PDB file of C-alpha atoms in Angstrom:
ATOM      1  CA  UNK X  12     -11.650  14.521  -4.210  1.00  0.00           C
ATOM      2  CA  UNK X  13      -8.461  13.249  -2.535  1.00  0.00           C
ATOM      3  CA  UNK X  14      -7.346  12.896   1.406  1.00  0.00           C
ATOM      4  CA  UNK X  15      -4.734  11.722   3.783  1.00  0.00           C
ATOM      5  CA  UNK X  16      -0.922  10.516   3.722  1.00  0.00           C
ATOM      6  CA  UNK X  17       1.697   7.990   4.553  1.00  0.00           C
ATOM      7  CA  UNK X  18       5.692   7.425   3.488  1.00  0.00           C
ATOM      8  CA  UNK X  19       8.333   4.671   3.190  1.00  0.00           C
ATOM      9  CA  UNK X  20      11.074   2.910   0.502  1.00  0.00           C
ATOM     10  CA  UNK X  21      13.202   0.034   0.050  1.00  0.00           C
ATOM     11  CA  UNK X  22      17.127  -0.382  -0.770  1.00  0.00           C
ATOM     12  CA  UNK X  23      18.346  -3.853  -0.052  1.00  0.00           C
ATOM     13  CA  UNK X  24      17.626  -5.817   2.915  1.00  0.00           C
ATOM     14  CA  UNK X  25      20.882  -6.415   3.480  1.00  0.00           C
ATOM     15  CA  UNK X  26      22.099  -2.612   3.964  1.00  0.00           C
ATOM     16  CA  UNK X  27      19.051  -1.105   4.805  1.00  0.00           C
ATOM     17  CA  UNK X  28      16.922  -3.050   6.668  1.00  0.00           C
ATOM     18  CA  UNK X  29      14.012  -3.467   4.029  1.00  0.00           C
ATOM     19  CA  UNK X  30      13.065  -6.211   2.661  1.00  0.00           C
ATOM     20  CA  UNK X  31      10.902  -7.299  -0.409  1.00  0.00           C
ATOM     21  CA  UNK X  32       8.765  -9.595   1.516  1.00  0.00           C
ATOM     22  CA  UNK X  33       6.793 -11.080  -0.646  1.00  0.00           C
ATOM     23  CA  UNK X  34       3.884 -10.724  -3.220  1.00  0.00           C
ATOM     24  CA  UNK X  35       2.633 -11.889  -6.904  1.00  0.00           C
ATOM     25  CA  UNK X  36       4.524 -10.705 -10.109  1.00  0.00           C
ATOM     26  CA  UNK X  37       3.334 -10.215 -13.489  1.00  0.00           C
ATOM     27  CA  UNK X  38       4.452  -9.117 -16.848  1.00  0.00           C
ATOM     28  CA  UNK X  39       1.915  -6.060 -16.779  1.00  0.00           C
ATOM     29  CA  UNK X  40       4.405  -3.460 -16.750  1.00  0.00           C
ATOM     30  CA  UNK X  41       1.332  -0.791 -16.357  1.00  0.00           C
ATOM     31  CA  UNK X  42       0.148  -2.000 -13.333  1.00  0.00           C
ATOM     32  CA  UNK X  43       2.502  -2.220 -10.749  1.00  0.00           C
ATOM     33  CA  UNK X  44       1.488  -2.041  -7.514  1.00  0.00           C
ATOM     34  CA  UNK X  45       3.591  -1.472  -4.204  1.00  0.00           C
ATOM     35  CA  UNK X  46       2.135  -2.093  -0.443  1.00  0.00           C
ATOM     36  CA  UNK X  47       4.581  -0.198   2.033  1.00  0.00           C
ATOM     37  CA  UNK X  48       3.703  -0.923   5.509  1.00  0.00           C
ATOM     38  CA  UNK X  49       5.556   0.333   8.978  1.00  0.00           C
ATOM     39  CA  UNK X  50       7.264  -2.694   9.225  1.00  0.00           C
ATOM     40  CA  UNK X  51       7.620  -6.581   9.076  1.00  0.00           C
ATOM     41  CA  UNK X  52       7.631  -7.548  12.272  1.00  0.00           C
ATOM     42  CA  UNK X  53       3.689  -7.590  13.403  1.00  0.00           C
ATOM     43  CA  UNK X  54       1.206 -10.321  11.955  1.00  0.00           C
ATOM     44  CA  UNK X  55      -1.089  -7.316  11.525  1.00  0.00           C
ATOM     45  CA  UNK X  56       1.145  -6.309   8.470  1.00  0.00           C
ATOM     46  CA  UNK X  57       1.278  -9.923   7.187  1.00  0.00           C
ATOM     47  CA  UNK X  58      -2.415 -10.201   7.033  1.00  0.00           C
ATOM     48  CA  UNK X  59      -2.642  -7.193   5.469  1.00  0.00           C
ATOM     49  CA  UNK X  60      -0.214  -8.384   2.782  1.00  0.00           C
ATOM     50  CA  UNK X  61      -2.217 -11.786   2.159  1.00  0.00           C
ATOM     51  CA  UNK X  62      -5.290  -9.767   1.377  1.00  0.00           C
ATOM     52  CA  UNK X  63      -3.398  -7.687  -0.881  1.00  0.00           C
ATOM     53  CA  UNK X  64      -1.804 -10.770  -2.690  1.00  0.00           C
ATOM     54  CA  UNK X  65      -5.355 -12.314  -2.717  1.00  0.00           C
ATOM     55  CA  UNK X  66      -6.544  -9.463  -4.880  1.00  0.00           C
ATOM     56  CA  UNK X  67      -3.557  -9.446  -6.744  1.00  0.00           C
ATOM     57  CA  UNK X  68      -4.165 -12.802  -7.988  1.00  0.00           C
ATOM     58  CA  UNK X  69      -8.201 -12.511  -8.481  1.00  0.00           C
ATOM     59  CA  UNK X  70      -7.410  -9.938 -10.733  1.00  0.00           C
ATOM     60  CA  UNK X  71      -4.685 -11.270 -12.830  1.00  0.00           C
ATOM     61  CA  UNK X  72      -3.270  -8.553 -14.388  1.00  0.00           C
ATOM     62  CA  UNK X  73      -1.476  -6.548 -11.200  1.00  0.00           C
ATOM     63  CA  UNK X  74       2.476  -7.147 -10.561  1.00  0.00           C
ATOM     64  CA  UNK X  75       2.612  -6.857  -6.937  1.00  0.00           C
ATOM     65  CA  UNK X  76       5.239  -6.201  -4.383  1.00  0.00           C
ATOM     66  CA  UNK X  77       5.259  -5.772  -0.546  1.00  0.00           C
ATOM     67  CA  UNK X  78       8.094  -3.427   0.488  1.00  0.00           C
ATOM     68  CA  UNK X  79       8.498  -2.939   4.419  1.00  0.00           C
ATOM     69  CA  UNK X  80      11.165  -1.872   6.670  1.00  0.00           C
ATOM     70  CA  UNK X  81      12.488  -4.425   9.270  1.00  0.00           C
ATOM     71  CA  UNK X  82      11.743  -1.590  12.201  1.00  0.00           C
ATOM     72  CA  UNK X  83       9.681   1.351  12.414  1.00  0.00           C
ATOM     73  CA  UNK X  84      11.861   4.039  11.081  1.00  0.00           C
ATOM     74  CA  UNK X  85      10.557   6.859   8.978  1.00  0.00           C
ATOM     75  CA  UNK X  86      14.011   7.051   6.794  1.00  0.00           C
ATOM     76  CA  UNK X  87      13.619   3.333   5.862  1.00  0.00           C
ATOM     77  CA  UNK X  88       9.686   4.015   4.796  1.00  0.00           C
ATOM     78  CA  UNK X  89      10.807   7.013   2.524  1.00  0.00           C
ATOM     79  CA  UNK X  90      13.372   4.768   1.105  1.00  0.00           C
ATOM     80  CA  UNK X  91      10.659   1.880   0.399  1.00  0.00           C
ATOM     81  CA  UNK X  92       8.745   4.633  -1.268  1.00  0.00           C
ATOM     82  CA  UNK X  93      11.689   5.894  -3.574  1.00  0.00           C
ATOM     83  CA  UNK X  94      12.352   2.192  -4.262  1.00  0.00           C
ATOM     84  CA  UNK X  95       8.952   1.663  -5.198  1.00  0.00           C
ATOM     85  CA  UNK X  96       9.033   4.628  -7.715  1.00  0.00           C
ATOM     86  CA  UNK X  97      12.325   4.043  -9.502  1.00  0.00           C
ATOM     87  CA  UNK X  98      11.039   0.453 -10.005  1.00  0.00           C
ATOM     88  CA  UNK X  99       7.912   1.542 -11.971  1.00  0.00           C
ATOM     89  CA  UNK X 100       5.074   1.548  -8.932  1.00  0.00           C
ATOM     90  CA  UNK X 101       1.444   3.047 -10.578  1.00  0.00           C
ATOM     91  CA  UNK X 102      -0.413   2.515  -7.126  1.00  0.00           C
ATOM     92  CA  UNK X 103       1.580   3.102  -3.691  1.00  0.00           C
ATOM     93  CA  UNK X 104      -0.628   1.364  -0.915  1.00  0.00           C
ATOM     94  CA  UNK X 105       1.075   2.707   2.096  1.00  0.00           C
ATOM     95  CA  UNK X 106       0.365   2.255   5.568  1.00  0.00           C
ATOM     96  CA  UNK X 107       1.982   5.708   7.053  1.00  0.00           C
ATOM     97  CA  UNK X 108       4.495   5.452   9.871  1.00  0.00           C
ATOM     98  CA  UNK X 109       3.136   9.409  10.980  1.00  0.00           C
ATOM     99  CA  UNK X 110       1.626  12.309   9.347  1.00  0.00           C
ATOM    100  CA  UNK X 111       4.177  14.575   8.334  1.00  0.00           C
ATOM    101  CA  UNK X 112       7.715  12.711   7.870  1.00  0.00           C
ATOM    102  CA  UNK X 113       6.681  10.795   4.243  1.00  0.00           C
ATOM    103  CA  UNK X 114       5.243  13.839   3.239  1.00  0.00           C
ATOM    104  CA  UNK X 115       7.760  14.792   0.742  1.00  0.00           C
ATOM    105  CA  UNK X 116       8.203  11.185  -0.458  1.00  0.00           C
ATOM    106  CA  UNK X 117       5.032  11.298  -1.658  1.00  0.00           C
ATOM    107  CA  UNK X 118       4.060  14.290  -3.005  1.00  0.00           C
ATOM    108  CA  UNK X 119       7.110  13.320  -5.741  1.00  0.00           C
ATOM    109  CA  UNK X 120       5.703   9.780  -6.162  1.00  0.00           C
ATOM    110  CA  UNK X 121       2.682  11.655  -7.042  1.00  0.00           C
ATOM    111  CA  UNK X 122       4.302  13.841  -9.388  1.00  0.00           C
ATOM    112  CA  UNK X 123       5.897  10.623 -11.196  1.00  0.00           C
ATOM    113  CA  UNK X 124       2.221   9.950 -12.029  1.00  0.00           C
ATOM    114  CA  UNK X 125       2.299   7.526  -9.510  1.00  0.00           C
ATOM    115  CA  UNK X 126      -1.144   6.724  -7.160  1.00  0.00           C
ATOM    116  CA  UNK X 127      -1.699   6.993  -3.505  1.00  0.00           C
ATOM    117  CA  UNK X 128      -4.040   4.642  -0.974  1.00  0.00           C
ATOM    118  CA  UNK X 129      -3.881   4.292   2.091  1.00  0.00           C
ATOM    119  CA  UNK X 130      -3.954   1.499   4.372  1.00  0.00           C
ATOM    120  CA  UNK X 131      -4.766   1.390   7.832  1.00  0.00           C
ATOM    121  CA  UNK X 132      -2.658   4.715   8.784  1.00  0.00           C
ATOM    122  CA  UNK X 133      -2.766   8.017   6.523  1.00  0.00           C
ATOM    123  CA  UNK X 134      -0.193  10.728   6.114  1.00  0.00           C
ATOM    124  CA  UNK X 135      -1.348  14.624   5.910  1.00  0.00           C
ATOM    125  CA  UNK X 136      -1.535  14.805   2.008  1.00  0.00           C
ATOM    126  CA  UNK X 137      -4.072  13.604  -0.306  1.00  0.00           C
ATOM    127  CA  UNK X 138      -4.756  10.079  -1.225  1.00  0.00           C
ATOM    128  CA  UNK X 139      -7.457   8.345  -3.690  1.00  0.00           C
ATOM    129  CA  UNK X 140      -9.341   6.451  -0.916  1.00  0.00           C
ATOM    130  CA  UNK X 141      -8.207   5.135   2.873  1.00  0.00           C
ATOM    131  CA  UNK X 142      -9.475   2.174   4.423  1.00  0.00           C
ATOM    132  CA  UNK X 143      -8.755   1.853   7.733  1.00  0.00           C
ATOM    133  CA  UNK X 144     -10.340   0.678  10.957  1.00  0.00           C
ATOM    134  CA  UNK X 145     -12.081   3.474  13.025  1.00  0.00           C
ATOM    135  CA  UNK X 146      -9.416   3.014  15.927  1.00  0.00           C
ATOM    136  CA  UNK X 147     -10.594   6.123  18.159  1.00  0.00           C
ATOM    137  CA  UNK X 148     -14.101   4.104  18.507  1.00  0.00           C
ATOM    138  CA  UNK X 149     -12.438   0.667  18.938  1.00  0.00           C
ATOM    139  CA  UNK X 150      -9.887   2.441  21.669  1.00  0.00           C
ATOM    140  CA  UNK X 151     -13.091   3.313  23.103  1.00  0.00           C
ATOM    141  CA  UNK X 152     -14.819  -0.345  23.274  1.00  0.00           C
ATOM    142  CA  UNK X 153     -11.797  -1.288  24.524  1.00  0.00           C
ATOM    143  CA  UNK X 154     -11.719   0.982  27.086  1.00  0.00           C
ATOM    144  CA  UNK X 155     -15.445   0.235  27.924  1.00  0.00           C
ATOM    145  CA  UNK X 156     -15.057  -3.147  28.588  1.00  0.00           C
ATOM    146  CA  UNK X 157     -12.059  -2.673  31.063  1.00  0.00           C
ATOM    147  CA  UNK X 158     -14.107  -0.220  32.862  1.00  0.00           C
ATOM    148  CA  UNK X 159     -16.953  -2.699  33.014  1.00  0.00           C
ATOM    149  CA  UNK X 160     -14.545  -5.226  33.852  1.00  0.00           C
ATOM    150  CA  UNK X 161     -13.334  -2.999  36.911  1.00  0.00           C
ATOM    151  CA  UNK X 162     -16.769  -2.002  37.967  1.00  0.00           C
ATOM    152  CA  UNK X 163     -17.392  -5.756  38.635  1.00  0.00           C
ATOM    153  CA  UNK X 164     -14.639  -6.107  40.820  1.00  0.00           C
ATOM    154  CA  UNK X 165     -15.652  -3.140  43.131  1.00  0.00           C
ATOM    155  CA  UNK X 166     -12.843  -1.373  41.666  1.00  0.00           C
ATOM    156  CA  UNK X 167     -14.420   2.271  40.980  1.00  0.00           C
ATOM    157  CA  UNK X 168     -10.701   4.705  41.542  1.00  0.00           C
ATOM    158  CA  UNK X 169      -7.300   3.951  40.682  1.00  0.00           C
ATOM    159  CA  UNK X 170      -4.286   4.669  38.134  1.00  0.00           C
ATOM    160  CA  UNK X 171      -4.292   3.606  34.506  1.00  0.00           C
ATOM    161  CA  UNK X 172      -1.316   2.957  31.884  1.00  0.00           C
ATOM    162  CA  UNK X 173      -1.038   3.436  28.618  1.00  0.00           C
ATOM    163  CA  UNK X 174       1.787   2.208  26.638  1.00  0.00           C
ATOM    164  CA  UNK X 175       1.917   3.389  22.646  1.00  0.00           C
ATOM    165  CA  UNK X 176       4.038   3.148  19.937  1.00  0.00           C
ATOM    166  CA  UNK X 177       5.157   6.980  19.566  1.00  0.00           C
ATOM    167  CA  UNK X 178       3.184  10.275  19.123  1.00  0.00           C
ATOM    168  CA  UNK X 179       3.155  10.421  15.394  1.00  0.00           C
ATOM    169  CA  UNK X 180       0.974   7.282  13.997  1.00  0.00           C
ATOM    170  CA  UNK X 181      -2.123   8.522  13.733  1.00  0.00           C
ATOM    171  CA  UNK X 182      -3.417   4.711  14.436  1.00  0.00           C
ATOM    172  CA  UNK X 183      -2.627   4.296  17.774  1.00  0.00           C
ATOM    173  CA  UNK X 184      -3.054   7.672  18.506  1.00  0.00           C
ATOM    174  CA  UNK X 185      -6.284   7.753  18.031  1.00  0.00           C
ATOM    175  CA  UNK X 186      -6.849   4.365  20.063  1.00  0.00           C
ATOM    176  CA  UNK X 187      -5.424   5.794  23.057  1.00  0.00           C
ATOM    177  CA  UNK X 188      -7.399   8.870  22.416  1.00  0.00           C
ATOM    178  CA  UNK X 189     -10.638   6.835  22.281  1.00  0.00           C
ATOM    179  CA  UNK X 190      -9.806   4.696  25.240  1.00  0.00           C
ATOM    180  CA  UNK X 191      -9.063   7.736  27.586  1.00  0.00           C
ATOM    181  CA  UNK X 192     -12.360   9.031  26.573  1.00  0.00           C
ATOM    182  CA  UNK X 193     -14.302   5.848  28.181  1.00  0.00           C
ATOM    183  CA  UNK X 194     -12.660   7.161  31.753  1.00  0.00           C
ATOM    184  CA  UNK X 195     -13.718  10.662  31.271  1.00  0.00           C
ATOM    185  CA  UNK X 196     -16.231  11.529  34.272  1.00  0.00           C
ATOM    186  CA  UNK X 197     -14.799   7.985  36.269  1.00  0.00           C
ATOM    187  CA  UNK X 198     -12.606   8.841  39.094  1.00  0.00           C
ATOM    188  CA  UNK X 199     -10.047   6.789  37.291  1.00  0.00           C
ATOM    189  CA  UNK X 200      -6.453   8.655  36.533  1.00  0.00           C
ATOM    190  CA  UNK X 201      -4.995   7.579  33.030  1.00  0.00           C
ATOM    191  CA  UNK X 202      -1.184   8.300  32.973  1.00  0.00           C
ATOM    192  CA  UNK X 203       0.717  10.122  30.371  1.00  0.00           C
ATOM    193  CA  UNK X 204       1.337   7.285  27.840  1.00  0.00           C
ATOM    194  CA  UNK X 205       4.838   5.768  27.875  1.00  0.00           C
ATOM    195  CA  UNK X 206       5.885   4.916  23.846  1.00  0.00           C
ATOM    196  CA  UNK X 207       7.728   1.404  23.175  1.00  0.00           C
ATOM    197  CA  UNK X 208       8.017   1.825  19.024  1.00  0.00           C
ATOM    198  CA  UNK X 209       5.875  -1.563  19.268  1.00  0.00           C
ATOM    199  CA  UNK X 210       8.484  -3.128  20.802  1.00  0.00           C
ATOM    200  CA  UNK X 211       7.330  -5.879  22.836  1.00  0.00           C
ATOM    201  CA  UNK X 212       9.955  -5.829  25.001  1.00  0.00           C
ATOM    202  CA  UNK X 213      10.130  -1.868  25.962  1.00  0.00           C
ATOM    203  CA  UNK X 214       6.401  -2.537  26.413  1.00  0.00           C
ATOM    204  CA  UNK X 215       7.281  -5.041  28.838  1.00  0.00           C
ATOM    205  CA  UNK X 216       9.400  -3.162  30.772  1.00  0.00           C
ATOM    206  CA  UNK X 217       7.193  -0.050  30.506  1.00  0.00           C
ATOM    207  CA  UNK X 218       3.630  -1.868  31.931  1.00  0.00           C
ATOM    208  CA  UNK X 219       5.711  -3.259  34.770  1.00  0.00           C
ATOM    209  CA  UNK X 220       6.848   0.066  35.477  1.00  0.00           C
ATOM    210  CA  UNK X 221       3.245   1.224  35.853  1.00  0.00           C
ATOM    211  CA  UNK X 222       2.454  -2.256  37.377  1.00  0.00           C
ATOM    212  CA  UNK X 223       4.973  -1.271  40.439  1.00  0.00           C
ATOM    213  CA  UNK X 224       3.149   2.474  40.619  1.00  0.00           C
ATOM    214  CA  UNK X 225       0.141   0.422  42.043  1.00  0.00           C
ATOM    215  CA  UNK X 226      -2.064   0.835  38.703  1.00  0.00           C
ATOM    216  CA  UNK X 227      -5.106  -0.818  38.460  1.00  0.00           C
ATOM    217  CA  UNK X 228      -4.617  -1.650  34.733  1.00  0.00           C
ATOM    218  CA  UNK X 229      -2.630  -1.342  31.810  1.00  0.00           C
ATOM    219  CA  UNK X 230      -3.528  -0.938  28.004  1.00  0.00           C
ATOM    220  CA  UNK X 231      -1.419  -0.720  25.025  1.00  0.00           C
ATOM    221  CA  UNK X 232      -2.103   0.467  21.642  1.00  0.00           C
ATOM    222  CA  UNK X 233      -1.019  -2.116  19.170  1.00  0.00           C
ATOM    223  CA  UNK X 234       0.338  -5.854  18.616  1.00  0.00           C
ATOM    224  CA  UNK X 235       3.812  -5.774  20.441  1.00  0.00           C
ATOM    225  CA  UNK X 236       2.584  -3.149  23.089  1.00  0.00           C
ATOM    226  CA  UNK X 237       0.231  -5.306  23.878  1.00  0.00           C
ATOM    227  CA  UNK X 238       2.076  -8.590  24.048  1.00  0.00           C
ATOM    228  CA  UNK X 239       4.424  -6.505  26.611  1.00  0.00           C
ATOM    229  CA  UNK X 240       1.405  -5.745  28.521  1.00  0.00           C
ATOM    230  CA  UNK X 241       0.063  -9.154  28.562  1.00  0.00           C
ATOM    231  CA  UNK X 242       3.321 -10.287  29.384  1.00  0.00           C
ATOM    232  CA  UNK X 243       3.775  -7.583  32.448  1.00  0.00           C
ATOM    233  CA  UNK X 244       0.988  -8.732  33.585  1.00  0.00           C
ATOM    234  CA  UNK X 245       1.056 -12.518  33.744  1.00  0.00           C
ATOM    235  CA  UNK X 246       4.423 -12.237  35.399  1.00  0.00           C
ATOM    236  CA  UNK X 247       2.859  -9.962  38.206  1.00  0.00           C
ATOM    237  CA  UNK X 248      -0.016 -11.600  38.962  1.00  0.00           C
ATOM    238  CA  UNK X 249      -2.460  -9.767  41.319  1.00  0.00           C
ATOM    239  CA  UNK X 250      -5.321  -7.758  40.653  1.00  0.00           C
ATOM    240  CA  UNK X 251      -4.222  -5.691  37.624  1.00  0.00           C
ATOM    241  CA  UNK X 252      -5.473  -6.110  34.677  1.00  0.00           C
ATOM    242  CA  UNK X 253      -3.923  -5.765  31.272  1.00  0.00           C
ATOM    243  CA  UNK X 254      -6.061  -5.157  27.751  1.00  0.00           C
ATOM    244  CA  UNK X 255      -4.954  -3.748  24.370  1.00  0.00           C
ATOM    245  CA  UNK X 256      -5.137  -3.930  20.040  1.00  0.00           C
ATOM    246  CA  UNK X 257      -4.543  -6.499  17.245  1.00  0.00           C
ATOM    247  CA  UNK X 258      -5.926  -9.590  17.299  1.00  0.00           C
ATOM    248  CA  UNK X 259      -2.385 -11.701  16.460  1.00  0.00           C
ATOM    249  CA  UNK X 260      -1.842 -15.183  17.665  1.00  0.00           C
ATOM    250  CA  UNK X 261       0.245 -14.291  20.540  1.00  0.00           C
ATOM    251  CA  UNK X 262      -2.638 -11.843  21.992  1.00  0.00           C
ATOM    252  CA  UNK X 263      -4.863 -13.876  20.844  1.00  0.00           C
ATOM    253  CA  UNK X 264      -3.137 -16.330  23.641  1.00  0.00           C
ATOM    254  CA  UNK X 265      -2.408 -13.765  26.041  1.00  0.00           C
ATOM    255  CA  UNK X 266      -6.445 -13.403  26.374  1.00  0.00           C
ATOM    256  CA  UNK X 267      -7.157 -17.152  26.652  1.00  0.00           C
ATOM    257  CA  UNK X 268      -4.835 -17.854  29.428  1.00  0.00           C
ATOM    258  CA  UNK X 269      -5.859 -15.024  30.984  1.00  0.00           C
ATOM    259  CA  UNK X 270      -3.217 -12.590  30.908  1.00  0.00           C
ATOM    260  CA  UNK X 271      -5.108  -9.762  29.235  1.00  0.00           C
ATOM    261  CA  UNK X 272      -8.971  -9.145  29.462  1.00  0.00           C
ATOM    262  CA  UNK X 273      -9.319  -8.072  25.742  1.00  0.00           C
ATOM    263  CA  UNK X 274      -7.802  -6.474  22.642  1.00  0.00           C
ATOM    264  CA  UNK X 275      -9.257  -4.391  19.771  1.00  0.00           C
ATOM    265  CA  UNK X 276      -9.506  -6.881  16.993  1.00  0.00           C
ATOM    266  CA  UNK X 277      -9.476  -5.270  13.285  1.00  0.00           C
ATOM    267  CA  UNK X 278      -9.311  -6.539   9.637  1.00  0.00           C
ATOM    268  CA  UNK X 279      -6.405  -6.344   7.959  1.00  0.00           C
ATOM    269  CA  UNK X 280      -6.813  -8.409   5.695  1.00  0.00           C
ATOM    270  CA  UNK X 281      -9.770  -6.771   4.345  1.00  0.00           C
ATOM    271  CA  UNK X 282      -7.548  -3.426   4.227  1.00  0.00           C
ATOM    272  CA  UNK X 283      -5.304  -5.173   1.702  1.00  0.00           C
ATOM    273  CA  UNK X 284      -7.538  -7.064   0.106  1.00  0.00           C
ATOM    274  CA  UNK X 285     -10.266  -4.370  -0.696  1.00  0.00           C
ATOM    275  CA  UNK X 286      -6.779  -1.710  -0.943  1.00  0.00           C
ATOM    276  CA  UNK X 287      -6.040  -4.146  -3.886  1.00  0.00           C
ATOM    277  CA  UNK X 288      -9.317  -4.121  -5.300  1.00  0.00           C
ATOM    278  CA  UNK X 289      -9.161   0.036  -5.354  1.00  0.00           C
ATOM    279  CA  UNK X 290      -5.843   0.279  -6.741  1.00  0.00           C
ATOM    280  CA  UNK X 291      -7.153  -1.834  -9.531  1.00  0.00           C
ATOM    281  CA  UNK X 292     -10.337   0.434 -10.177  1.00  0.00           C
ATOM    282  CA  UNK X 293      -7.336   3.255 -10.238  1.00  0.00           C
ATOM    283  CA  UNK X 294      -5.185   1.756 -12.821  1.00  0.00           C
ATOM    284  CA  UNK X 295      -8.630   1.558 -14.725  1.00  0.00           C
ATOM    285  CA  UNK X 296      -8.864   5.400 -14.897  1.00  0.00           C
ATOM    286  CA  UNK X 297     -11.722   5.270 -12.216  1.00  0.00           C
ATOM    287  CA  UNK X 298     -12.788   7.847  -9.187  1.00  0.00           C
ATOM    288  CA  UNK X 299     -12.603   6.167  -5.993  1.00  0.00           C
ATOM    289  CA  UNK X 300     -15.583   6.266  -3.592  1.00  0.00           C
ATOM    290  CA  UNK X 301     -16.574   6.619  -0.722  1.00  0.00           C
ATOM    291  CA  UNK X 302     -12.828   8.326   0.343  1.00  0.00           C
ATOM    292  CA  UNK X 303     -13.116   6.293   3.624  1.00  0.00           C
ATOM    293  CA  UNK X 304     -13.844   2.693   4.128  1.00  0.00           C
ATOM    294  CA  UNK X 305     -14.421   1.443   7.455  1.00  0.00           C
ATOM    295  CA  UNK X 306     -12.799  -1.924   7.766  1.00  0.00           C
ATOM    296  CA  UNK X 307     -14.549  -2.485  10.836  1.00  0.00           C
ATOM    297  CA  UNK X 308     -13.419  -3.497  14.195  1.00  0.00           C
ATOM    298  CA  UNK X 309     -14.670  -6.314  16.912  1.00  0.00           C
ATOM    299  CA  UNK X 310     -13.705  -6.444  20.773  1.00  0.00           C
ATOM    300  CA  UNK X 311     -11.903 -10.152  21.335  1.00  0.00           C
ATOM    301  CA  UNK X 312     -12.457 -11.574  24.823  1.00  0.00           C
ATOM    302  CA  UNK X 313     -12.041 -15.217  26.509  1.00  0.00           C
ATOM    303  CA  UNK X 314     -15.485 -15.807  25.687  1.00  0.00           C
ATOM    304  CA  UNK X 315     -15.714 -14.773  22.014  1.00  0.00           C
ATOM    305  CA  UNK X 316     -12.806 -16.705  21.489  1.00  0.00           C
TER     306      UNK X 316
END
């Protein structure tokens, strides 16, 4: 039984923005396997393309390609996934930008014969498997441990900011859904979410906004949110405290100096590297299952670092 959806292709990186950025080539002409992710810019997407390569190379018989737009854009991820079917793909691993736009993209990849994982973020149209972290119930640790974190300084009422990427990736989406749901009950007020793109800094500009409405504390929802958080916050000083997603070297920093309480750490590279491993079992004619995997998620503070 299938499930979910994602969308993306590639033209050249000089006229469109998307690049091939990387990945381990073989002669197999049958098994040709694409990873498409949002973009290029985040580490998250890097790790997830080292797993992927890792496989690729255990296995020995996969010619692999990462294709990835240099911005979040859902005309540049369609592209990517043309690309990826004129050039042969048998397995798309695709980490959707939103639900609905790649739609279309994919249910003609599928009709090429062509395969369908996905990675981290799923489209609305069926897929052989989709490994992903749980990010509604890591929004919600997240948003635990602020609250706990508040509690402790006396601080029981106050606003709350939220700054996401946009209101179609189903990813962050669902963080921000989760983390509102640890201040249901409270007498804390979470804002209407403000959306950067994952722009760092938009995100920066956006947490000081809610930094100057008096808020209490700010979240965001994935790597460049929260490095504008992180940053917001370190340049304000005070009592407000900042806390977000993706456990990249920068907010990996941003939580040792200080600067942000925690962040939702996740596994990419287990997404690509077990996403390889599936689209292998594929390409060898077999059923996928379970048609979720849970790549798990951990809550990174100053002391588990």
């Amino acid at each position: 039984m299938k499930r979910f959806i994602g969308s993306v292709l590639l033209m050249t990186a000089l006229f469109s923005g998307i690049a091939f950025a990387g990945g381990s080539k073989d002669a197999n002409a049958a098994n040709k396997v694409y990873l498409i992710t949002m973009d290029q810019m985040d580490q998250h997407w890097v790790k997830v393309n080292e797993g992927a390569e890792a496989a690729a190379k255990e296995l020995g018989n996969i010619s692999y390609t990462w294709l990835a737009p240099d911005v979040k854009d859902d005309n540049k991820q369609i592209e990517c996934v043309n690309n990826a079917v004129a050039a042969g793909a048998n397995v798309i691993m695709i980490a959707a930008n939103g639900p609905d736009a790649i739609t279309a993209a994919l249910r003609e990849a599928e009709s090429q014969g062509v395969k369908i994982i996905y990675v981290d973020s799923a489209a609305d149209y069926p897929a052989e498997q989709f490994l992903a972290t749980d990010n509604k119930a890591g929004g919600k640790k997240v948003g635990e441990t602020l609250l706990a974190a508040l509690n402790a300084k006396g601080v029981t009422s106050g606003m709350i900011g939220v700054v996401g990427v946009n209101a179609a990736t189903q990813s962050t989406v669902l963080r921000e859904a989760g983390f509102k749901e640890a201040f249901a009950g409270t007498d804390f007020e979470v804002l209407e979410t403000q959306y950067s793109q994952g722009d760092a800094a938009q995100a920066k500009d956006m947490a000081a906004n809610f930094i100057a409405q008096g808020c209490v504390a700010v979240y965001g929802s994935n790597e460049g949110s929260t490095v504008g958080v992180g940053n917001a916050v370190a340049e304000a000083g005070g009592n407000v405290i900042g806390c977000g997603s993706d456990a990249s070297d920068m907010n990996k920093t941003l939580v040792k100096n200080g600067s942000l309480l925690c962040i939702m750490g996740q596994n990419p590279y287990q997404m690509g590297y077990l996403g390889m491993k599936s689209a292998a079992k594929v390409l060898a004619g077999e059923t996928l299952s379970p048609d979720y995997v849970d790549t798990g998620v951990d809550i990174i503070t100053k002391d588990s670092l």
